[in-house]
Short mmCIF file of C-alpha atoms in Angstrom, two decimals:
data_model
loop_
_atom_site.label_atom_id
_atom_site.label_comp_id
_atom_site.label_asym_id
_atom_site.label_seq_id
_atom_site.Cartn_x
_atom_site.Cartn_y
_atom_site.Cartn_z
CA MET A 543 -0.01 0.00 0.00
CA LYS A 544 2.68 2.44 1.10
CA VAL A 545 4.93 1.72 -1.85
CA ALA A 546 2.00 2.29 -4.25
CA ILE A 547 1.30 5.69 -2.65
CA TYR A 548 4.96 6.74 -2.69
CA THR A 549 5.42 5.57 -6.27
CA PHE A 550 2.29 7.42 -7.34
CA LEU A 551 3.60 10.50 -5.54
CA GLY A 552 6.86 10.09 -7.45
CA LEU A 553 5.06 9.81 -10.78
CA LEU A 554 3.06 12.99 -10.02
CA LEU A 555 6.20 14.86 -9.01
CA LEU A 556 8.03 13.82 -12.16
CA LEU A 557 5.14 14.79 -14.41
CA ALA A 558 4.86 18.14 -12.66
CA GLU A 559 8.61 18.68 -13.01
CA SER A 560 8.49 18.00 -16.72
CA SER A 561 5.40 20.08 -17.53
CA LEU A 562 4.83 22.70 -14.84
CA LEU A 563 8.42 23.60 -14.02
CA SER A 564 9.50 23.98 -17.63
CA PHE A 565 8.60 27.67 -17.51
CA ILE A 566 11.47 28.35 -15.10
CA PRO A 567 14.11 29.84 -17.38
CA VAL A 568 17.11 28.63 -15.42
CA GLU A 569 18.34 25.28 -16.62
CA ILE A 570 20.37 24.65 -13.51
CA PHE A 571 17.34 24.17 -11.17
CA LYS A 572 16.45 20.64 -12.14
CA PRO A 573 16.35 18.33 -9.16
CA ASP A 574 16.22 14.56 -9.56
CA LEU A 575 12.89 13.99 -7.81
CA GLY A 576 13.18 10.25 -8.29
CA ILE A 577 16.18 9.85 -5.97
CA PRO A 578 14.48 10.86 -2.67
CA LEU A 579 11.63 8.41 -3.32
CA VAL A 580 13.98 5.57 -4.34
CA ILE A 581 16.13 6.17 -1.26
CA TYR A 582 13.15 6.49 1.08
CA THR A 583 11.41 3.31 -0.07
CA THR A 584 14.68 1.32 -0.12
CA LEU A 585 15.89 2.43 3.31
CA PHE A 586 12.58 2.62 5.16
CA LEU A 587 10.36 0.04 3.46
CA GLY A 588 12.95 -2.54 2.45
CA PRO A 589 14.38 -3.90 -0.82
CA GLN A 590 11.07 -5.32 -2.13
CA ALA A 591 9.31 -1.96 -2.00
CA GLY A 592 12.51 -0.27 -3.15
CA ILE A 593 12.81 -2.32 -6.35
CA ILE A 594 9.14 -1.64 -7.30
CA ALA A 595 9.49 2.12 -6.74
CA THR A 596 12.90 2.19 -8.53
CA LEU A 597 11.52 0.29 -11.54
CA PHE A 598 8.55 2.62 -11.97
CA ILE A 599 10.50 5.83 -11.35
CA GLY A 600 13.35 4.71 -13.61
CA PHE A 601 10.97 3.91 -16.46
CA MET A 602 9.07 7.12 -15.92
CA GLN A 603 12.23 9.24 -15.97
CA GLU A 604 13.39 7.52 -19.10
CA GLY A 605 10.00 8.11 -20.70
CA LEU A 606 10.34 11.82 -20.04
CA SER A 607 13.93 12.15 -21.17
CA ALA A 608 15.93 11.89 -24.37
CA ALA A 609 18.47 9.67 -22.60
CA PRO A 610 19.39 6.45 -24.48
CA HIS A 611 17.40 3.26 -23.80
CA GLY A 612 18.24 1.61 -20.50
CA SER A 613 20.63 4.32 -19.27
CA ILE A 614 18.52 5.96 -16.60
CA LEU A 615 17.00 2.67 -15.43
CA PHE A 616 20.53 1.26 -15.12
CA VAL A 617 21.79 4.05 -12.90
CA LYS A 618 18.57 4.06 -10.82
CA ILE A 619 18.82 0.29 -10.20
CA ALA A 620 22.52 0.73 -9.35
CA VAL A 621 21.57 3.44 -6.86
CA PHE A 622 18.95 1.08 -5.37
CA LEU A 623 21.50 -1.74 -5.02
CA ILE A 624 24.10 0.55 -3.43
CA ALA A 625 21.49 1.95 -1.04
CA THR A 626 20.41 -1.61 -0.11
CA PHE A 627 23.97 -2.67 0.66
CA LEU A 628 24.69 0.56 2.58
CA LYS A 629 21.43 0.37 4.54
CA LYS A 630 23.14 -0.47 7.83
CA LYS A 631 25.89 2.12 7.29
CA LEU A 632 23.53 5.03 6.62
CA TYR A 633 22.06 6.61 9.70
CA ILE A 634 19.13 8.84 8.82
CA ASP A 635 17.63 10.48 11.91
CA SER A 636 16.24 13.68 10.43
CA LYS A 637 15.09 15.32 7.20
CA PHE A 638 18.49 17.00 6.96
CA SER A 639 20.49 13.78 7.05
CA PHE A 640 18.03 12.40 4.49
CA ALA A 641 18.67 15.43 2.28
CA PHE A 642 22.43 14.93 2.66
CA VAL A 643 22.14 11.26 1.62
CA CYS A 644 19.97 12.23 -1.40
CA SER A 645 22.57 14.77 -2.53
CA GLY A 646 25.30 12.16 -2.20
CA PHE A 647 23.36 9.69 -4.30
CA VAL A 648 22.73 12.32 -7.01
CA VAL A 649 26.51 12.84 -7.29
CA LEU A 650 26.98 9.06 -7.36
CA GLU A 651 24.30 8.73 -10.04
CA SER A 652 26.01 11.32 -12.28
CA LEU A 653 29.37 9.60 -11.91
CA LEU A 654 27.80 6.21 -12.64
CA TYR A 655 26.15 7.64 -15.75
CA ILE A 656 29.42 9.10 -17.04
CA THR A 657 31.22 5.82 -16.35
CA LEU A 658 28.49 3.83 -18.11
CA SER A 659 28.57 6.09 -21.20
CA LEU A 660 32.35 6.00 -21.27
CA LEU A 661 32.81 2.26 -20.80
CA ALA A 662 29.86 0.98 -22.80
CA LYS A 663 29.86 3.38 -25.72
CA GLY A 664 33.03 5.42 -25.39
CA GLU A 665 31.00 8.60 -25.37
CA THR A 666 32.75 11.62 -23.93
CA ARG A 667 30.83 14.50 -25.56
CA ASN A 668 28.24 14.77 -22.80
CA ALA A 669 30.54 14.05 -19.85
CA LEU A 670 31.51 17.67 -19.18
CA ASN A 671 27.91 18.75 -19.50
CA ILE A 672 26.84 16.13 -16.90
CA LEU A 673 29.70 17.12 -14.58
CA PHE A 674 28.72 20.79 -14.94
CA TYR A 675 25.23 20.08 -13.61
CA THR A 676 26.19 17.48 -10.97
CA ILE A 677 26.71 19.78 -7.96
CA PRO A 678 23.70 22.10 -8.65
CA ASN A 679 21.51 19.03 -9.17
CA ALA A 680 22.77 17.47 -5.93
CA VAL A 681 22.26 20.64 -3.90
CA PHE A 682 18.82 21.27 -5.31
CA THR A 683 17.72 17.64 -4.95
CA GLY A 684 18.87 17.69 -1.30
CA PHE A 685 16.87 20.85 -0.76
CA ILE A 686 13.70 19.38 -2.31
CA GLY A 687 14.44 16.11 -0.43
CA ILE A 688 13.79 17.92 2.87
CA PHE A 689 10.24 18.73 1.77
CA ILE A 690 9.62 15.29 0.29
CA PHE A 691 10.81 13.60 3.51
CA SER A 692 8.62 15.91 5.64
CA PHE A 693 5.61 15.28 3.42
CA ILE A 694 6.06 11.50 3.50
CA GLU A 695 6.48 11.57 7.29
CA TYR A 696 3.34 13.69 7.51
CA LEU A 697 1.46 11.13 5.38
CA ASN A 698 2.77 8.34 7.60
CA VAL A 699 1.69 9.99 10.83
CA ARG A 700 -1.63 11.33 9.55
CA TYR A 701 -2.92 8.61 7.20
CA LEU A 702 -0.64 5.58 7.15
CA ASP A 703 0.85 3.37 9.83
CA ARG A 704 4.12 4.70 11.17
CA GLU A 705 6.60 1.83 11.19
CA MET B 602 14.84 -14.64 1.54
CA ARG B 603 12.42 -12.03 0.11
CA ASN B 604 15.19 -9.44 0.24
CA SER B 605 17.50 -11.75 -1.69
CA ILE B 606 14.84 -12.17 -4.38
CA ALA B 607 14.51 -8.39 -4.70
CA ILE B 608 18.25 -8.06 -5.07
CA ILE B 609 18.38 -10.84 -7.69
CA VAL B 610 15.54 -9.16 -9.62
CA ALA B 611 17.42 -5.86 -9.41
CA ILE B 612 20.60 -7.42 -10.79
CA LEU B 613 18.62 -9.01 -13.67
CA ILE B 614 17.03 -5.62 -14.52
CA LEU B 615 20.50 -4.03 -14.28
CA ILE B 616 21.87 -6.52 -16.83
CA THR B 617 18.81 -6.09 -19.12
CA SER B 618 19.04 -2.30 -19.06
CA PHE B 619 22.80 -2.49 -19.73
CA LEU B 620 22.21 -4.74 -22.74
CA ALA B 621 19.49 -2.37 -23.99
CA PHE B 622 21.89 0.55 -23.55
CA THR B 623 24.58 -1.22 -25.57
CA ASN B 624 22.02 -1.83 -28.38
CA THR B 625 21.95 -5.61 -28.15
CA PRO B 626 19.19 -6.29 -30.75
CA ILE B 627 16.87 -8.67 -28.81
CA PHE B 628 17.03 -6.61 -25.65
CA VAL B 629 16.58 -3.27 -27.44
CA ARG B 630 13.37 -4.50 -29.10
CA GLY B 631 11.91 -5.88 -25.91
CA TYR B 632 12.97 -2.88 -23.87
CA SER B 633 11.59 -0.39 -26.45
CA ALA B 634 8.23 -2.21 -26.42
CA VAL B 635 7.96 -2.02 -22.63
CA LYS B 636 9.16 1.57 -22.57
CA SER B 637 6.80 2.79 -25.30
CA GLY B 638 3.90 0.98 -23.56
CA PHE B 639 4.82 2.85 -20.41
CA SER B 640 5.22 6.14 -22.26
CA GLU B 641 1.84 5.74 -23.90
CA THR B 642 0.20 5.59 -20.52
CA ILE B 643 1.96 8.74 -19.29
CA GLY B 644 1.25 10.69 -22.49
CA PRO B 645 -2.36 11.67 -21.65
CA MET B 646 -1.32 12.38 -18.03
CA LEU B 647 1.39 14.73 -19.28
CA LYS B 648 -1.11 16.54 -21.52
CA LEU B 649 -3.41 16.95 -18.57
CA MET B 650 -0.63 18.20 -16.37
CA ALA B 651 0.40 20.74 -19.02
CA LYS B 652 -3.02 22.44 -18.93
CA PRO B 653 -2.32 24.48 -15.80
CA MET B 654 1.10 25.34 -17.27
CA ASP B 655 -0.37 28.31 -19.14
CA LEU B 656 -1.81 29.71 -15.91
CA VAL B 657 1.38 29.12 -13.89
CA SER B 658 3.47 30.54 -16.70
CA SER B 659 1.33 33.66 -17.05
CA VAL B 660 1.43 34.30 -13.26
CA PHE B 661 5.22 33.84 -13.31
CA ASP B 662 5.55 36.12 -16.35
CA SER B 663 3.32 38.82 -14.82
CA TYR B 664 5.35 38.85 -11.64
CA ALA B 665 8.61 38.92 -13.56
CA ASN B 666 7.25 41.72 -15.74
CA LEU B 667 6.22 43.79 -12.73
CA VAL B 668 9.61 43.44 -11.09
CA GLY B 669 11.43 44.28 -14.29
CA ALA B 670 9.05 47.03 -15.48
CA LYS B 671 11.11 49.99 -14.21
CA LYS B 672 14.36 48.60 -15.44
CA GLU B 673 12.76 47.66 -18.71
CA ASN B 674 11.43 51.19 -19.18
CA ALA B 675 14.95 52.65 -19.06
CA GLU B 676 16.23 49.92 -21.34
CA LEU B 677 13.42 50.57 -23.80
CA LYS B 678 14.31 54.26 -24.03
CA LYS B 679 17.87 53.28 -24.93
CA LYS B 680 16.54 50.73 -27.37
CA LEU B 681 14.34 53.35 -29.05
CA ASP B 682 17.45 55.34 -30.01
CA SER B 683 19.21 52.32 -31.35
CA LEU B 684 16.06 51.25 -33.21
CA LEU B 685 15.94 54.61 -35.01
CA LEU B 686 19.42 53.90 -36.25
CA GLU B 687 18.51 50.33 -37.12
CA ASN B 688 15.56 51.54 -39.08
CA GLN B 689 17.98 52.76 -41.66
CA LYS B 690 19.30 49.28 -42.22
CA ILE B 691 16.58 48.49 -44.72
CA SER B 692 18.72 46.13 -46.70
CA ASP B 693 19.03 43.89 -43.67
CA LEU B 694 15.31 43.95 -43.15
CA GLU B 695 14.74 43.14 -46.79
CA ARG B 696 16.95 40.14 -46.52
CA GLU B 697 15.15 39.01 -43.36
CA ASN B 698 11.87 39.57 -45.11
CA ARG B 699 12.96 37.30 -47.92
CA ARG B 700 14.02 34.66 -45.43
CA LEU B 701 10.74 34.74 -43.55
CA ARG B 702 8.86 34.72 -46.84
CA THR B 703 10.71 31.55 -47.83
CA LEU B 704 9.58 29.96 -44.60
CA LEU B 705 6.05 31.20 -45.10
CA ASN B 706 6.03 29.99 -48.69
CA PHE B 707 7.24 26.62 -47.52
CA VAL B 708 4.31 26.38 -45.12
CA GLU B 709 1.81 27.72 -47.66
CA LYS B 710 2.98 25.46 -50.45
CA ASN B 711 3.02 22.37 -48.25
CA PRO B 712 0.17 22.88 -45.80
CA LYS B 713 -0.29 19.14 -45.44
CA SER B 714 3.35 18.59 -44.72
CA VAL B 715 3.42 20.75 -41.59
CA ILE B 716 1.87 19.69 -38.30
CA GLY B 717 1.36 22.21 -35.49
CA ALA B 718 2.14 20.86 -32.01
CA ARG B 719 2.09 22.20 -28.51
CA VAL B 720 5.05 21.85 -26.14
CA VAL B 721 3.80 19.95 -23.09
CA GLY B 722 7.00 19.23 -21.27
CA GLU B 723 10.76 19.12 -21.28
CA ASP B 724 13.52 16.70 -20.46
CA LEU B 725 13.65 15.73 -16.78
CA LYS B 726 17.45 15.73 -16.85
CA ASN B 727 19.47 18.78 -17.68
CA TRP B 728 22.04 16.44 -19.21
CA TYR B 729 19.96 16.31 -22.39
CA LYS B 730 18.11 19.13 -24.17
CA CYS B 731 14.80 17.80 -25.27
CA ILE B 732 11.20 19.02 -25.38
CA ILE B 733 8.03 16.92 -25.43
CA ILE B 734 5.27 17.78 -27.88
CA ASP B 735 1.62 16.72 -27.76
CA LYS B 736 1.59 14.99 -31.16
CA GLY B 737 2.81 11.47 -31.76
CA SER B 738 2.47 8.58 -34.18
CA ALA B 739 -1.32 9.05 -34.11
CA SER B 740 -0.72 12.35 -35.95
CA ASN B 741 1.68 10.70 -38.43
CA ILE B 742 4.79 11.98 -36.73
CA LYS B 743 7.85 9.84 -37.22
CA GLU B 744 11.44 9.91 -36.01
CA LYS B 745 13.95 12.32 -37.57
CA MET B 746 11.36 14.89 -38.63
CA PRO B 747 12.57 18.52 -38.39
CA VAL B 748 10.84 20.77 -35.87
CA VAL B 749 10.76 24.52 -36.46
CA THR B 750 9.16 27.80 -35.35
CA PRO B 751 8.68 30.85 -37.59
CA ARG B 752 11.91 32.19 -36.01
CA GLY B 753 14.11 29.20 -36.85
CA ILE B 754 14.85 25.55 -36.38
CA VAL B 755 14.25 23.90 -33.03
CA GLY B 756 15.46 20.32 -33.51
CA GLN B 757 14.36 16.92 -34.69
CA THR B 758 12.04 14.23 -33.34
CA VAL B 759 13.97 11.39 -31.73
CA GLU B 760 11.41 9.18 -30.01
CA VAL B 761 7.77 8.95 -31.04
CA ASP B 762 4.98 7.37 -29.02
CA ARG B 763 1.29 7.28 -29.82
CA TRP B 764 0.39 10.48 -27.98
CA HIS B 765 3.61 12.46 -27.79
CA ALA B 766 7.03 12.83 -29.32
CA LYS B 767 10.41 13.84 -27.95
CA VAL B 768 12.31 16.53 -29.85
CA MET B 769 16.06 16.72 -29.51
CA VAL B 770 16.79 20.47 -29.48
CA ILE B 771 19.77 21.73 -31.51
CA ASN B 772 21.68 22.72 -28.38
CA ASP B 773 21.83 19.09 -27.21
CA THR B 774 25.36 17.69 -27.28
CA ASN B 775 24.24 14.94 -29.68
CA SER B 776 22.84 17.40 -32.23
CA SER B 777 24.56 18.40 -35.47
CA VAL B 778 23.06 20.51 -38.28
CA ASP B 779 24.66 21.25 -41.66
CA VAL B 780 24.45 25.04 -42.15
CA SER B 781 25.77 27.75 -44.44
CA ALA B 782 26.18 31.48 -43.93
CA GLU B 783 23.50 33.57 -45.63
CA GLY B 784 24.75 35.01 -48.94
CA LYS B 785 28.16 33.33 -48.58
CA ASP B 786 29.72 30.02 -49.57
CA THR B 787 30.85 29.21 -46.06
CA ARG B 788 29.50 25.93 -44.74
CA GLY B 789 29.93 24.23 -41.40
CA LEU B 790 28.43 21.89 -38.85
CA LEU B 791 26.33 23.49 -36.11
CA GLU B 792 26.85 21.43 -32.98
CA GLY B 793 25.09 21.59 -29.62
CA THR B 794 27.13 22.19 -26.47
CA GLY B 795 24.47 21.50 -23.85
CA GLN B 796 24.44 25.25 -23.11
CA GLU B 797 22.61 28.15 -24.76
CA VAL B 798 25.41 28.98 -27.20
CA LEU B 799 26.16 26.56 -30.05
CA LYS B 800 29.46 25.91 -31.88
CA LEU B 801 30.01 26.12 -35.62
CA LYS B 802 32.59 23.48 -36.42
CA TYR B 803 34.84 22.77 -39.43
CA VAL B 804 34.96 26.31 -40.79
CA LEU B 805 38.45 27.14 -42.05
CA LYS B 806 40.19 30.20 -40.64
CA ASN B 807 40.33 31.81 -44.08
CA ASP B 808 36.63 31.16 -44.80
CA ASP B 809 34.39 34.20 -45.21
CA ILE B 810 32.48 34.48 -41.95
CA GLU B 811 31.93 37.49 -39.68
CA ILE B 812 30.13 38.35 -36.45
CA GLY B 813 26.47 39.00 -37.26
CA ASP B 814 26.27 36.55 -40.19
CA LYS B 815 23.04 34.59 -40.27
CA LEU B 816 23.18 30.86 -40.64
CA LEU B 817 20.67 28.91 -42.69
CA THR B 818 20.25 25.16 -43.03
CA SER B 819 22.02 23.84 -46.11
CA GLY B 820 19.67 20.90 -46.61
CA LYS B 821 22.61 18.55 -46.98
CA ASP B 822 22.22 16.66 -43.69
CA GLY B 823 19.13 14.81 -44.91
CA ILE B 824 16.98 16.07 -42.04
CA TYR B 825 16.40 19.83 -42.29
CA PRO B 826 15.08 21.40 -45.52
CA LYS B 827 17.27 24.06 -47.15
CA GLY B 828 16.98 27.73 -46.14
CA LEU B 829 15.61 27.51 -42.59
CA PRO B 830 17.17 30.04 -40.17
CA ALA B 831 19.42 28.38 -37.58
CA GLY B 832 21.29 31.09 -35.68
CA ILE B 833 23.53 34.13 -35.76
CA VAL B 834 27.35 34.32 -35.41
CA ILE B 835 28.28 36.00 -32.11
CA THR B 836 32.05 35.36 -31.88
CA VAL B 837 34.74 34.35 -34.33
CA ASN B 838 38.13 33.35 -32.96
CA ARG B 839 40.84 32.78 -35.54
CA ASN B 840 43.70 32.92 -33.01
CA LYS B 841 43.48 29.39 -31.69
CA PRO B 842 45.80 26.63 -32.88
CA GLY B 843 44.71 24.44 -35.77
CA ILE B 844 43.13 25.05 -39.19
CA PHE B 845 39.57 25.68 -38.04
CA ALA B 846 38.12 28.85 -36.52
CA ASP B 847 36.34 28.77 -33.16
CA ILE B 848 32.86 30.18 -33.80
CA ASP B 849 29.99 30.66 -31.33
CA ILE B 850 26.41 30.81 -32.54
CA MET B 851 23.29 32.08 -30.82
CA PRO B 852 20.18 30.25 -31.99
CA PHE B 853 17.21 32.34 -33.16
CA SER B 854 14.70 30.54 -30.94
CA ASN B 855 14.74 30.60 -27.14
CA PHE B 856 14.12 26.93 -26.43
CA LYS B 857 13.00 27.59 -22.83
CA HIS B 858 10.03 29.66 -23.99
CA LEU B 859 8.58 27.54 -26.73
CA GLU B 860 4.84 27.03 -26.62
CA GLU B 861 3.99 25.94 -30.15
CA VAL B 862 6.16 24.36 -32.81
CA LEU B 863 5.77 23.08 -36.37
CA VAL B 864 6.79 19.56 -37.32
CA ILE B 865 7.75 19.23 -40.98
CA LYS B 866 6.67 15.91 -42.50
CA ARG B 867 9.20 14.23 -44.74
#
């Protein structure tokens, strides 16, 4: 139930980001709204819920991007696996530590994407462009992550069972 | 046990997506089918989401206009003086007139070959420059069709689903357009940089090109028809090592403010 709600929330956020936020003229403010939901479901609901949310969000992001087939899903699944293995090492006790973890995973995602493009296809043309946006994306995702975490916690307390 | 299954499933998806990324034929076909099925379901949702965009955009614009009104007023006064001077440059205007007439003629002569589409979204990642339009294969749109506005070229369709299509904008790093300078023999390849300014590549240092030259599509890349405006030369650097000049181009269209575009059927 929870994973369905969080995934649906993710889908709505991604659709809104693609359509509603496109009027913002600054290219640099483009957070990865999928990461906070992937991280939250993986760390707080377990790997089963995490893989479902990751699969849907990965496909959704790829559907709304000109990225090559499989690329975004690959990095999202990689992020899921890394988050699963680091579950016991990551200590999230507040929305701020959650935001920090989200930012870290955005940086990791960018580096994974560059590595994938470089090793699998030998593409270097977009690498600098991706690196250019990595830090702004991470900072902005972390910032938005605070609100997403607070909203999910509010949903948990108000409407869903708090585990 | 359940956790292990989730991890095994994740690894299998990881391998599948990697094989799809590396264009392994069987995986690409299967992956594309699943992805386009998924995209078809989000198409109508995206259209619905884009409806309030006009409202949000007008509120945002009104606020921005209000804040900038005073500053704009002073700038407009300065502009008025410069416009009076520019008014004398009739020859330039005539040339522009001819260019726009060519575009208009193209649309008038081939009314069935142009499809109007509304921009409903943009790429979720700032790594790629792409816009999403509300027309897809149901409106006979196919891949590699040029997309333009009356001001100039926008890009080409790269992925087409039933309800919407993705357009790779010319400032994407994967985009290249064969162009020539208006009224000159100089030809080059207009390449995206991922930023607002584009690069004109493979123009020799002794080629005839100056700041302010307008670039038109040459029609030799097999995608864009001949004579469509692409951009204007803003810097020419002949002092760098090598045989080619370093040339920056500003596109005619502002890709962040596109609302409607025309897709040219081929």
